[in-house]
XYZ file of C-alpha atoms in Angstrom:
770
model
C 11.188 31.081 -15.391
C 8.059 29.075 -16.218
C 5.460 27.029 -14.455
C 4.181 23.614 -14.937
C 1.620 21.865 -13.253
C 2.085 18.421 -11.876
C 0.471 15.512 -9.941
C 2.522 14.698 -6.956
C 3.684 10.743 -7.233
C 5.068 10.429 -3.990
C 2.107 9.040 -1.954
C -1.161 8.025 -2.345
C -2.860 11.645 -1.692
C -2.061 12.946 -5.237
C -1.992 16.165 -4.842
C -1.998 19.019 -7.388
C 1.320 20.829 -7.487
C 2.670 24.116 -9.281
C 6.306 23.834 -10.116
C 8.473 26.713 -10.764
C 11.260 26.207 -13.397
C 14.375 28.029 -14.591
C 15.555 28.160 -18.369
C 17.871 25.025 -17.324
C 14.919 22.825 -16.571
C 15.744 23.159 -12.646
C 12.939 23.236 -10.157
C 13.269 26.381 -7.872
C 9.938 26.245 -6.199
C 7.317 23.818 -5.520
C 3.490 25.045 -3.910
C 0.358 23.452 -3.876
C -1.634 24.154 -7.117
C -4.751 26.168 -5.554
C -7.200 25.101 -8.594
C -6.621 21.716 -8.730
C -9.962 20.155 -8.314
C -9.353 17.527 -5.874
C -6.532 18.856 -3.627
C -7.321 22.648 -3.926
C -3.774 23.695 -2.917
C -2.726 21.478 -0.319
C 0.752 20.509 -0.376
C 2.850 18.461 2.275
C 6.549 18.160 2.750
C 7.226 15.425 0.479
C 5.756 17.169 -2.594
C 7.784 20.107 -1.623
C 10.767 17.893 -1.985
C 9.798 16.972 -5.339
C 12.232 19.743 -7.010
C 15.418 18.031 -4.714
C 14.359 14.598 -5.835
C 14.889 15.694 -9.575
C 18.211 17.563 -8.892
C 19.718 15.098 -6.342
C 23.134 14.623 -7.523
C 23.077 10.956 -6.153
C 20.156 10.016 -8.986
C 21.663 7.502 -11.228
C 21.569 8.477 -14.690
C 23.636 5.575 -16.474
C 22.998 1.955 -15.474
C 25.584 0.182 -12.954
C 27.144 -3.181 -13.325
C 29.230 -5.658 -10.891
C 32.729 -5.948 -12.278
C 35.083 -8.616 -11.591
C 36.456 -6.826 -8.721
C 33.240 -7.146 -7.418
C 32.449 -3.184 -7.628
C 29.662 -1.453 -9.158
C 30.762 0.797 -12.152
C 28.898 2.835 -14.903
C 27.816 1.058 -17.872
C 26.210 1.607 -21.342
C 22.680 0.527 -21.721
C 23.808 -2.008 -24.173
C 26.294 -3.591 -21.574
C 23.814 -3.682 -18.967
C 20.911 -5.455 -20.861
C 23.835 -7.796 -22.513
C 24.734 -8.904 -18.797
C 20.944 -9.451 -18.287
C 20.518 -11.606 -21.437
C 23.683 -13.842 -20.834
C 23.014 -14.581 -17.239
C 19.325 -15.029 -17.438
C 19.141 -16.979 -20.242
C 21.051 -20.136 -18.840
C 19.217 -19.868 -15.514
C 15.658 -20.140 -17.311
C 16.789 -22.801 -19.685
C 18.605 -24.901 -17.184
C 16.208 -24.509 -14.430
C 13.087 -22.980 -15.486
C 11.119 -19.500 -15.042
C 10.559 -20.421 -11.493
C 13.960 -20.144 -10.814
C 13.908 -16.289 -11.108
C 11.795 -14.284 -8.653
C 10.423 -10.952 -8.623
C 9.830 -8.166 -6.012
C 7.835 -5.288 -6.649
C 7.773 -2.179 -4.685
C 5.072 0.574 -3.933
C 6.425 3.302 -6.459
C 5.029 0.753 -9.721
C 1.306 1.607 -8.592
C 2.359 5.591 -8.828
C 3.298 5.274 -12.158
C 1.742 5.041 -15.861
C 4.584 2.563 -16.800
C 4.177 0.422 -13.759
C 0.760 0.064 -14.464
C 0.976 -0.681 -18.083
C 4.319 -1.996 -18.810
C 5.314 -3.759 -15.806
C 2.388 -6.546 -15.839
C 3.840 -7.535 -19.408
C 7.316 -7.853 -17.868
C 5.896 -10.295 -15.306
C 3.949 -11.996 -17.698
C 6.897 -12.648 -20.410
C 9.254 -13.529 -17.452
C 6.308 -16.384 -16.636
C 7.697 -16.863 -13.112
C 5.340 -17.455 -10.325
C 7.753 -16.558 -7.881
C 6.102 -13.197 -7.272
C 6.761 -10.907 -4.009
C 5.706 -7.295 -3.617
C 4.977 -4.545 -0.751
C 1.592 -5.615 -0.691
C 2.234 -8.231 1.697
C 4.284 -6.106 3.748
C 1.343 -3.771 4.822
C -2.008 -3.746 3.069
C -2.644 -7.244 1.618
C -5.308 -8.205 4.244
C -7.589 -5.361 3.491
C -7.560 -5.980 -0.396
C -8.061 -9.966 0.551
C -11.081 -9.311 2.710
C -12.506 -6.859 0.104
C -12.043 -9.403 -2.683
C -13.546 -12.478 -0.919
C -16.532 -10.175 -0.074
C -16.900 -8.377 -3.341
C -15.048 -9.904 -5.869
C -11.650 -8.086 -6.672
C -8.829 -6.727 -5.079
C -9.539 -3.298 -5.696
C -13.231 -3.452 -4.659
C -12.326 -1.796 -1.535
C -14.740 0.370 0.067
C -13.783 4.014 1.048
C -15.100 6.186 3.477
C -17.093 9.123 2.087
C -15.164 11.372 4.125
C -16.595 14.505 2.795
C -20.201 13.661 3.814
C -19.883 11.557 6.639
C -21.021 12.545 10.338
C -19.443 9.684 12.041
C -16.028 8.475 11.491
C -14.909 5.776 13.413
C -10.954 5.330 12.714
C -8.857 2.344 13.584
C -5.136 2.099 13.535
C -4.708 5.011 10.984
C -3.402 8.394 10.842
C -4.738 10.026 8.130
C -3.964 13.718 9.035
C -0.198 12.489 8.470
C -0.706 9.933 5.519
C -3.851 11.973 3.945
C -5.230 8.286 3.378
C -4.011 5.097 2.611
C -6.304 2.550 0.644
C -8.224 5.901 0.926
C -6.731 8.623 -1.547
C -7.935 11.919 0.213
C -5.565 14.995 -0.115
C -5.955 17.470 2.294
C -7.111 15.361 5.040
C -6.852 18.619 7.515
C -9.482 20.250 5.528
C -11.591 17.596 5.471
C -11.636 16.824 9.165
C -12.049 20.186 9.892
C -15.045 20.109 7.777
C -16.378 16.860 9.478
C -16.410 18.945 12.571
C -17.647 22.080 11.343
C -20.948 20.251 10.220
C -21.380 18.765 13.720
C -19.884 15.344 12.879
C -17.983 13.107 15.319
C -14.453 11.772 14.950
C -13.336 8.725 17.223
C -9.843 7.083 16.832
C -8.890 3.825 18.266
C -5.312 3.514 18.538
C -2.609 2.547 21.106
C -0.811 5.949 20.248
C -2.054 9.541 20.850
C -1.540 10.225 16.814
C -1.518 13.592 15.170
C -5.375 12.417 14.302
C -6.281 11.087 17.720
C -5.128 14.559 19.169
C -8.012 16.413 17.405
C -10.674 13.625 17.665
C -13.986 14.122 19.705
C -12.493 10.860 21.279
C -9.511 8.541 21.584
C -9.729 4.981 22.502
C -6.396 3.520 23.641
C -6.584 -0.041 22.655
C -4.087 -2.759 23.143
C -2.092 -3.399 20.219
C -3.207 -6.171 17.720
C -6.763 -6.721 19.776
C -8.645 -4.640 16.849
C -10.299 -7.671 15.605
C -11.838 -8.608 19.050
C -13.431 -5.097 19.484
C -15.015 -5.103 16.137
C -16.169 -8.497 16.783
C -18.053 -7.210 19.734
C -19.331 -4.041 18.078
C -20.848 -6.455 15.307
C -21.895 -8.962 17.730
C -24.120 -5.993 19.121
C -24.952 -4.429 15.713
C -25.977 -7.287 13.582
C -29.468 -7.788 16.028
C -31.771 -5.848 14.241
C -29.490 -4.511 11.528
C -30.760 -2.003 9.208
C -28.602 -3.147 6.335
C -29.351 -0.094 3.791
C -28.544 -0.721 0.495
C -26.823 -3.835 0.581
C -29.892 -5.826 2.123
C -30.678 -7.280 -1.168
C -27.712 -8.502 -2.156
C -26.867 -10.568 1.430
C -27.906 -14.115 1.447
C -30.117 -14.780 4.772
C -28.295 -18.199 5.602
C -24.969 -16.185 5.683
C -26.033 -13.450 7.687
C -27.515 -16.092 10.321
C -24.127 -17.833 10.090
C -22.221 -14.617 10.816
C -24.603 -13.597 13.624
C -24.119 -17.209 15.402
C -20.356 -16.781 14.871
C -20.329 -13.416 16.611
C -22.019 -14.711 19.555
C -19.143 -15.422 21.965
C -17.589 -11.846 21.355
C -19.568 -9.999 23.997
C -18.311 -6.662 24.794
C -17.605 -8.212 28.675
C -15.751 -11.095 26.778
C -13.236 -8.735 25.006
C -12.609 -6.080 27.298
C -10.098 -7.795 29.748
C -8.002 -8.026 26.465
C -8.708 -4.933 24.395
C -8.425 -2.508 27.514
C -11.774 -0.976 26.250
C -14.738 -1.243 28.879
C -17.664 -3.066 28.113
C -19.968 0.092 28.676
C -17.468 2.205 26.209
C -18.063 -0.690 23.350
C -22.253 -0.234 23.718
C -22.097 3.181 23.747
C -19.815 3.551 20.374
C -22.548 0.607 18.861
C -25.061 2.996 19.864
C -23.568 6.008 18.364
C -22.703 4.119 15.150
C -26.176 2.759 14.944
C -27.719 6.103 15.568
C -25.768 8.337 13.156
C -27.340 9.273 9.879
C -23.963 8.911 8.000
C -21.359 6.835 9.860
C -18.274 5.023 8.171
C -15.805 2.940 9.825
C -11.990 2.994 8.426
C -8.973 0.860 9.378
C -5.537 0.999 7.820
C -1.939 -0.407 9.436
C -2.726 -0.824 12.580
C -5.071 -3.483 11.563
C -3.525 -5.012 8.068
C -0.097 -5.476 10.081
C -0.413 -6.232 13.617
C -1.275 -9.457 15.786
C -2.213 -10.162 19.273
C 0.458 -11.186 21.086
C -0.695 -13.203 24.066
C 1.088 -15.492 26.725
C 4.222 -15.311 24.142
C 1.565 -16.861 21.587
C 1.219 -14.612 18.306
C -2.195 -14.703 16.605
C -2.354 -12.666 13.445
C -5.839 -11.355 12.839
C -5.324 -8.787 10.328
C -7.463 -10.218 7.382
C -10.020 -10.817 10.318
C -10.187 -7.185 11.286
C -10.185 -6.178 7.757
C -13.151 -7.792 7.075
C -15.186 -7.105 10.430
C -14.582 -3.253 9.605
C -16.714 -3.530 6.369
C -18.997 -6.036 8.709
C -19.616 -3.113 10.935
C -20.291 -0.954 8.117
C -22.781 -3.237 6.883
C -24.850 -3.161 9.909
C -25.054 0.199 10.175
C -26.276 0.662 6.810
C -23.037 2.460 5.635
C -21.936 0.356 2.795
C -22.686 1.926 -0.714
C -24.650 4.909 1.138
C -23.542 8.723 0.681
C -21.879 9.616 3.950
C -20.747 5.695 4.594
C -18.321 3.593 2.656
C -18.493 3.733 -0.885
C -16.814 2.546 -4.161
C -15.162 4.990 -6.418
C -15.688 4.813 -10.155
C -12.200 5.534 -11.593
C -12.090 7.205 -15.270
C -9.585 4.763 -16.477
C -11.442 1.735 -15.192
C -10.144 -0.669 -12.850
C -11.149 -4.659 -11.784
C -14.638 -3.517 -10.518
C -15.909 -2.254 -14.286
C -14.610 -4.951 -16.055
C -16.354 -7.954 -17.388
C -20.017 -8.631 -16.490
C -21.431 -6.216 -14.295
C -22.707 -7.715 -11.116
C -21.183 -10.964 -11.172
C -17.613 -12.344 -11.779
C -15.033 -15.176 -11.173
C -14.266 -13.933 -7.396
C -11.184 -15.104 -5.789
C -9.523 -18.033 -4.424
C -8.303 -17.234 -0.780
C -5.934 -18.799 0.314
C -4.719 -19.136 -3.098
C -3.851 -22.733 -4.348
C -0.056 -21.997 -5.108
C 2.295 -22.993 -2.118
C 5.698 -21.671 -1.542
C 8.097 -24.413 -1.628
C 9.807 -24.333 1.810
C 6.829 -23.722 4.327
C 4.024 -24.258 2.062
C 2.680 -20.591 2.403
C -0.462 -19.963 0.502
C -0.347 -17.436 -2.188
C -2.524 -14.081 -2.085
C -4.002 -12.581 -4.951
C -1.044 -14.249 -7.102
C 1.718 -13.629 -4.981
C 3.430 -15.174 -2.138
C 4.063 -13.324 1.053
C 7.146 -11.442 1.104
C 8.341 -12.862 4.432
C 9.245 -16.186 2.481
C 11.659 -14.480 -0.026
C 14.962 -15.289 1.713
C 13.962 -18.981 2.548
C 12.951 -19.204 -1.029
C 16.491 -18.224 -2.358
C 18.607 -19.877 0.122
C 16.886 -23.337 0.382
C 17.324 -25.478 -2.056
C 14.463 -28.440 -2.655
C 15.793 -31.691 -1.287
C 15.018 -33.677 -3.974
C 15.555 -31.475 -6.845
C 18.039 -28.545 -5.631
C 15.814 -25.903 -7.225
C 15.535 -22.667 -5.437
C 15.167 -19.270 -6.623
C 18.603 -18.058 -8.443
C 17.748 -14.692 -9.882
C 15.743 -11.878 -8.537
C 14.307 -8.553 -10.115
C 13.544 -6.018 -7.792
C 11.598 -3.355 -9.380
C 10.917 -0.146 -7.406
C 11.453 -1.459 -4.039
C 14.251 -1.670 -1.281
C 13.169 -5.114 0.303
C 16.172 -5.186 2.531
C 14.535 -1.994 4.233
C 10.906 -3.067 4.155
C 10.725 -6.702 4.720
C 11.439 -8.751 7.453
C 14.754 -10.542 8.460
C 16.730 -8.227 6.383
C 20.157 -9.818 7.343
C 18.770 -13.291 6.160
C 17.535 -11.455 2.726
C 20.949 -9.867 2.264
C 23.067 -12.863 2.678
C 20.563 -14.526 0.237
C 20.540 -11.838 -2.236
C 24.246 -12.048 -2.251
C 23.984 -15.655 -3.273
C 21.984 -15.289 -6.149
C 23.439 -15.921 -9.476
C 21.683 -12.631 -10.812
C 20.386 -9.374 -8.796
C 18.792 -6.752 -11.265
C 17.294 -3.714 -9.440
C 15.440 -1.170 -11.335
C 16.055 1.895 -9.320
C 17.160 5.584 -9.837
C 19.357 5.385 -6.547
C 21.851 3.221 -5.181
C 19.454 1.892 -2.279
C 20.647 -0.815 0.357
C 18.946 -3.200 -2.049
C 20.917 -1.992 -5.234
C 24.144 -2.015 -3.513
C 24.133 -5.832 -3.664
C 22.913 -5.734 -7.473
C 24.842 -7.368 -10.274
C 22.998 -4.700 -12.754
C 21.022 -1.382 -11.489
C 19.097 0.132 -14.103
C 17.988 3.819 -13.262
C 15.047 5.260 -14.659
C 14.580 8.939 -15.286
C 13.339 11.393 -13.081
C 9.438 11.414 -12.577
C 9.432 14.975 -14.212
C 10.299 13.316 -17.422
C 6.891 11.048 -17.772
C 3.244 11.546 -17.880
C 1.347 10.923 -14.952
C -2.120 9.647 -14.056
C -3.272 7.926 -11.280
C -4.984 5.037 -12.633
C -4.914 2.697 -9.314
C -5.506 5.512 -6.552
C -8.663 6.424 -8.386
C -9.901 2.966 -7.382
C -9.772 4.076 -3.806
C -10.240 8.123 -4.251
C -12.971 9.650 -1.974
C -14.377 11.634 -4.946
C -14.459 10.854 -8.654
C -12.348 12.885 -10.643
C -9.788 12.877 -13.749
C -6.711 14.758 -13.740
C -3.552 13.918 -16.108
C 0.073 15.677 -15.900
C 2.045 15.541 -19.192
C 5.960 15.307 -18.964
C 7.318 18.277 -17.502
C 10.856 17.757 -19.002
C 12.454 15.963 -21.717
C 14.236 12.555 -20.939
C 17.932 13.948 -20.913
C 20.319 12.168 -23.715
C 21.615 8.991 -22.290
C 18.932 8.376 -19.969
C 16.055 6.034 -20.360
C 12.039 6.574 -19.518
C 10.973 4.225 -16.939
C 8.508 2.795 -19.702
C 11.695 2.303 -21.897
C 13.349 0.166 -19.398
C 10.499 -1.798 -18.360
C 9.666 -2.747 -22.091
C 12.985 -3.534 -22.626
C 13.116 -6.253 -19.880
C 9.856 -7.552 -21.431
C 11.514 -7.794 -24.575
C 14.782 -9.632 -23.184
C 12.244 -12.005 -21.513
C 10.616 -12.966 -24.623
C 13.622 -13.438 -26.391
C 15.027 -16.086 -23.952
C 11.298 -17.640 -24.112
C 11.011 -17.658 -27.724
C 14.550 -17.162 -29.191
C 13.741 -14.120 -31.425
C 13.368 -10.742 -29.253
C 11.112 -8.240 -30.208
C 11.689 -4.434 -30.327
C 10.405 -2.306 -27.748
C 7.976 -0.927 -29.963
C 6.689 -4.151 -31.014
C 6.332 -4.845 -27.209
C 4.472 -1.435 -26.819
C 2.191 -2.534 -29.812
C 1.229 -5.763 -28.181
C 0.172 -4.151 -24.996
C -2.045 -1.803 -26.884
C -3.408 -4.599 -29.127
C -4.177 -6.449 -25.827
C -6.009 -3.287 -24.281
C -8.081 -2.985 -27.190
C -9.208 -6.340 -27.574
C -9.953 -6.468 -23.914
C -12.356 -3.023 -24.393
C -13.972 -4.800 -27.560
C -14.941 -8.329 -25.738
C -15.485 -6.730 -22.475
C -19.451 -6.120 -21.730
C -19.005 -3.323 -19.168
C -16.762 -1.396 -21.739
C -18.146 1.462 -23.649
C -16.089 0.144 -26.627
C -17.824 -3.170 -26.722
C -18.556 -5.026 -29.816
C -16.071 -2.611 -31.960
C -12.902 -3.854 -33.820
C -9.815 -3.452 -31.764
C -8.001 -2.125 -35.206
C -10.410 0.777 -35.098
C -9.282 1.490 -31.342
C -5.912 1.800 -32.248
C -6.389 3.723 -35.430
C -8.307 6.496 -33.212
C -5.317 6.876 -30.828
C -2.503 6.250 -33.518
C -1.345 9.806 -32.930
C 0.075 9.233 -29.433
C 2.788 6.731 -28.317
C 3.868 5.232 -25.095
C 1.858 5.376 -21.985
C -0.498 7.965 -23.571
C -1.669 5.791 -25.917
C -2.581 3.217 -23.253
C -4.055 5.623 -20.923
C -6.252 7.133 -24.110
C -7.610 3.812 -24.751
C -8.447 3.001 -21.090
C -10.284 6.412 -20.790
C -12.225 6.323 -24.064
C -13.230 2.836 -23.264
C -14.060 3.253 -19.460
C -17.071 4.145 -17.642
C -17.178 8.004 -18.632
C -15.416 7.258 -21.817
C -16.491 8.722 -25.349
C -16.641 5.148 -26.616
C -14.625 5.839 -29.519
C -17.548 7.766 -30.898
C -20.670 5.880 -29.362
C -20.954 8.279 -26.165
C -19.903 11.927 -27.910
C -20.155 13.557 -24.537
C -17.833 11.266 -23.133
C -14.059 11.550 -21.814
C -10.874 11.023 -24.079
C -7.389 11.793 -23.023
C -7.322 15.079 -24.624
C -9.904 16.336 -22.325
C -7.803 15.884 -19.388
C -4.813 17.557 -21.186
C -7.408 20.527 -22.191
C -8.090 20.634 -18.449
C -5.122 20.593 -16.507
C -6.321 21.354 -12.919
C -8.399 18.123 -13.844
C -12.352 17.347 -14.334
C -14.240 16.802 -11.355
C -16.755 13.728 -11.936
C -18.831 14.384 -8.544
C -19.037 12.892 -5.530
C -19.085 9.001 -5.036
C -22.311 7.426 -6.232
C -24.070 3.831 -5.024
C -22.630 1.253 -7.243
C -24.718 -1.958 -6.009
C -24.991 -4.369 -7.571
C -23.100 -3.587 -10.767
C -19.577 -3.159 -8.580
C -19.942 -6.956 -7.501
C -17.732 -9.325 -9.200
C -18.718 -12.712 -7.070
C -19.898 -15.850 -8.477
C -23.016 -15.378 -6.697
C -23.614 -12.003 -7.558
C -24.040 -10.959 -3.978
C -22.078 -9.446 -1.420
C -20.103 -12.549 0.225
C -20.945 -11.490 3.956
C -19.815 -14.659 5.461
C -16.823 -16.353 3.770
C -15.996 -19.684 5.395
C -12.634 -19.253 5.667
C -13.449 -16.037 7.790
C -15.723 -17.456 9.810
C -12.790 -20.268 10.511
C -10.578 -16.940 11.665
C -13.340 -16.091 14.129
C -13.306 -19.320 15.828
C -9.587 -19.241 16.031
C -10.163 -15.546 17.540
C -12.560 -16.983 20.027
C -10.125 -19.428 21.582
C -8.157 -16.309 22.607
C -11.119 -15.298 25.117
C -10.302 -18.187 27.545
C -6.562 -17.811 27.436
C -4.897 -16.523 30.916
C -3.091 -13.079 29.803
C 0.000 -11.913 31.197
C 0.946 -9.067 28.970
C 4.539 -8.433 27.573
C 6.618 -5.938 29.370
C 6.579 -4.016 26.165
C 4.753 -4.250 22.745
C 6.108 -2.914 19.619
C 3.749 -0.450 17.305
C 4.507 1.226 14.481
C 3.657 4.964 13.300
C 3.721 7.033 10.173
C 5.930 10.082 9.574
C 4.769 12.841 7.875
C 8.312 13.493 5.892
C 9.015 10.092 4.548
C 6.510 7.186 2.837
C 7.995 3.705 3.838
C 11.380 3.410 2.850
C 11.376 6.274 0.358
C 13.272 9.612 0.460
C 15.374 9.046 3.809
C 18.085 11.172 2.725
C 16.823 14.098 1.111
C 18.041 17.041 2.826
C 14.858 19.014 2.847
C 13.153 15.868 4.663
C 15.781 14.781 7.058
C 16.162 15.928 11.006
C 13.846 16.682 13.250
C 10.849 14.344 13.566
C 11.759 12.236 10.369
C 14.165 9.979 12.197
C 14.099 6.598 13.616
C 13.284 7.009 17.749
C 11.748 4.749 20.159
C 8.632 6.400 21.579
C 8.093 5.279 25.441
C 5.237 6.524 27.839
C 6.959 8.291 30.894
C 5.612 5.836 33.240
C 7.791 3.029 31.413
C 10.841 5.310 30.964
C 11.204 5.933 34.504
C 10.521 2.439 35.564
C 13.382 1.358 33.299
C 15.561 4.407 33.995
C 15.379 5.945 30.412
C 15.342 9.718 29.876
C 14.716 11.872 26.455
C 17.684 11.085 24.277
C 18.932 8.058 26.021
C 19.558 5.129 23.639
C 17.310 1.843 24.222
C 18.024 -1.314 22.968
C 14.929 -3.073 21.683
C 14.913 -6.533 21.309
C 12.667 -9.333 20.444
C 12.794 -13.311 19.908
C 14.745 -12.782 16.769
C 16.878 -9.525 16.827
C 17.791 -6.403 18.325
C 17.930 -2.780 17.595
C 19.444 0.353 18.870
C 18.172 3.835 18.960
C 17.340 6.874 20.615
C 14.362 7.097 23.147
C 11.755 9.791 23.365
C 9.389 10.127 26.424
C 5.986 11.213 25.775
C 2.834 10.291 27.055
C 1.173 10.300 23.862
C 2.275 6.257 23.790
C 0.434 4.187 26.085
C 2.062 2.313 29.087
C 3.379 -0.953 27.602
C 3.990 0.414 24.268
C 7.146 1.420 22.179
C 6.445 3.099 18.854
C 9.269 3.091 16.281
C 8.681 3.847 12.354
C 9.289 1.667 9.639
C 12.034 1.700 7.036
C 14.928 3.089 8.431
C 18.475 1.771 7.865
C 20.501 2.476 11.224
C 17.675 1.146 13.254
C 15.528 -1.314 10.899
C 12.543 -2.227 12.635
C 12.032 -5.548 10.749
C 15.258 -7.104 12.190
C 12.711 -7.466 15.291
C 10.075 -9.009 12.896
C 9.973 -12.890 13.243
C 9.084 -14.034 9.339
C 7.225 -17.136 11.354
C 4.228 -15.102 11.938
C 2.412 -14.671 8.964
C -1.289 -13.795 8.622
C -2.717 -16.839 6.989
C -5.088 -15.181 4.642
C -3.361 -11.950 4.073
C 0.084 -12.921 3.747
C 1.360 -10.229 5.761
C 4.267 -10.569 8.557
C 3.395 -8.982 11.977
C 4.752 -5.635 12.302
C 2.877 -4.596 15.305
C 1.997 -6.168 18.415
C 5.271 -8.031 18.931
C 6.331 -8.514 22.358
C 10.057 -6.898 22.958
C 12.048 -5.857 25.621
C 13.237 -2.574 26.162
C 16.085 -1.424 28.531
C 18.867 1.302 28.400
C 21.596 0.568 25.672
C 25.356 0.588 26.664
C 27.009 3.975 26.517
C 25.077 7.509 27.119
C 23.744 9.708 24.655
C 26.775 11.598 24.843
C 29.149 8.583 23.623
C 26.541 7.227 21.253
C 24.549 9.748 18.970
C 22.647 9.112 15.573
C 24.839 11.143 13.382
C 23.312 12.872 10.660
C 19.990 11.751 12.016
C 20.616 13.367 15.764
C 16.912 14.367 17.113
C 15.795 17.492 17.966
C 13.779 16.179 20.980
C 11.287 19.057 21.242
C 10.436 18.481 17.695
C 10.017 15.072 17.614
C 6.455 14.822 18.549
C 5.709 16.220 14.951
C 5.658 12.683 14.004
C 2.248 12.497 16.131
C 0.929 15.983 16.038
């Protein structure tokens, strides 16, 4: 038996693991790495399942292609890529690159190949028809941060280890361990907050596991977070102590913001939010009085809308912006214990270019979808427009998306209107899915390209270190070799890039040539970037220094050595290289988050854009809601995070199934009694566009008038209730929460209609919340 250390790639927490392997390479045990400098031995059920994921007999090891009978069958790699070449080439040559679409799933940001090789494939393909999971859940926060600070990863994260007043909106970090906030072992971190006399307040229509341990839980009407935040900001903008942010805020913008917030008094919003005006005023005083306050929001703020008198008003980007307005008002931005900007070891958008100034972003984007004219957001289109862009030809040209590449995603489970998207995918001339499993989406593919087990690839969290609550550097080498006949994720993506280049130019490069091109591009950027520690050097010298490495390790070494802690290829002798991370398998602690203003800014003005006009316009739209007569819907749909799954991932691993990890509808006891529903009865949940049937769980952890259903399940896909017409104007996300629905007893009883392999233990179900 041997042991190996591994950073878990299955969620944003990035916990360090210790794997026990037998002589055949099977994982017999997974436990937390007690010496990991970031997670300190913490492990969740997903991490425990890593061995089962590796050994899962359903995991594909060879490609699949659809034969003439319409069945998927095993194929060689040469055959699979040959099918792609032969069918993709005429599509691009006859209809252009925009006849090809791409959907990129969450797993791509959990891997080095997704970070380094996937962008090369996207660029080589040349299509502007790009979609991703970002417009399913998180884009409003990234859009708001980009407008204020200059880049999509300039997201201030709570300095949770030093805060003394933590105000949380629509997030359940005890279950998620942070989202857009990488914070392994949130139970320990929140216990430490309480032990040092801190205060935790959770604003959520559901009494989640985090809300249950909070000092105060404020139940808010789903989708009204932006209105309550506007009331807090209205109170706090007057006589605000802006702290470190003050020199970088334009006084005229601040006046415009203060004036725009004037209508949002606590009294004006109370009847809609359900939070009494006196409570709002008290929380504002508490925030202002706290020494180290921090405000944080997640899915409840980025995927919801307010439904008022049947009208759906998306306010996700507005709420995301107002969270940081409140942070600025109380001097929390860039302050220890407030919200701060991490400094990632391998760099990121906020460490590149000229410190303190940049190009900023254009939101809404200049490009528009062909059918509805929806704006692009940070280089991609809303995922809710994907089906219509496939199945609706242009009336003049007849053009539409004819081929799709789905990389590490399962949009039939993850995106709205899955029935229409399924039909659209069926009508494509080519559907290629890169996935190690035959997902619901892969079932429709013409070609499925599996990637080898996560244990066969090196790991470093390039993206999530931009969002981590502590600066640190960790690296895991591959635990196992890629088995003969399988392909590493990097090789699959490099081959796809080579195929795309060959179609575009007539000469297909080798995989090695594509990788060399990527390495040269990184080296050239490092040498020309003023913020790089390799600035002014020759790219060839950098490449020579890392020539002993290949694949993602070579690219990562280039990034680390030219990054903010790097050795600068000799110019900073005390700096880091990849070898330093290899030599410290439990990680290198780089200390708590440090103030980064003004160098972190990448806005054209060199200031914090505290009041972008597009967001002031959103405030005007929100103001109109205040005067509407309100008749709340019978029920409002809200989502929930479950500890043993991550979006649509890992639903079928036996170690994670059953109990609370099932699709159920949580109802308040008063609502259940009113409609005659008991625990275990099946209920039918209907919206304006669809309906699903699933078992009910009665619990007073859910506010009256709410029905709470998790995301990403096939047998009860909540996306069937989502109307793609409702899209956040700036963030591009569909409305997943705050939807008006009807709930009634379904036909048949619990005894007649069970959920089969996902039958629910009702006593265990509340684990999803507690």
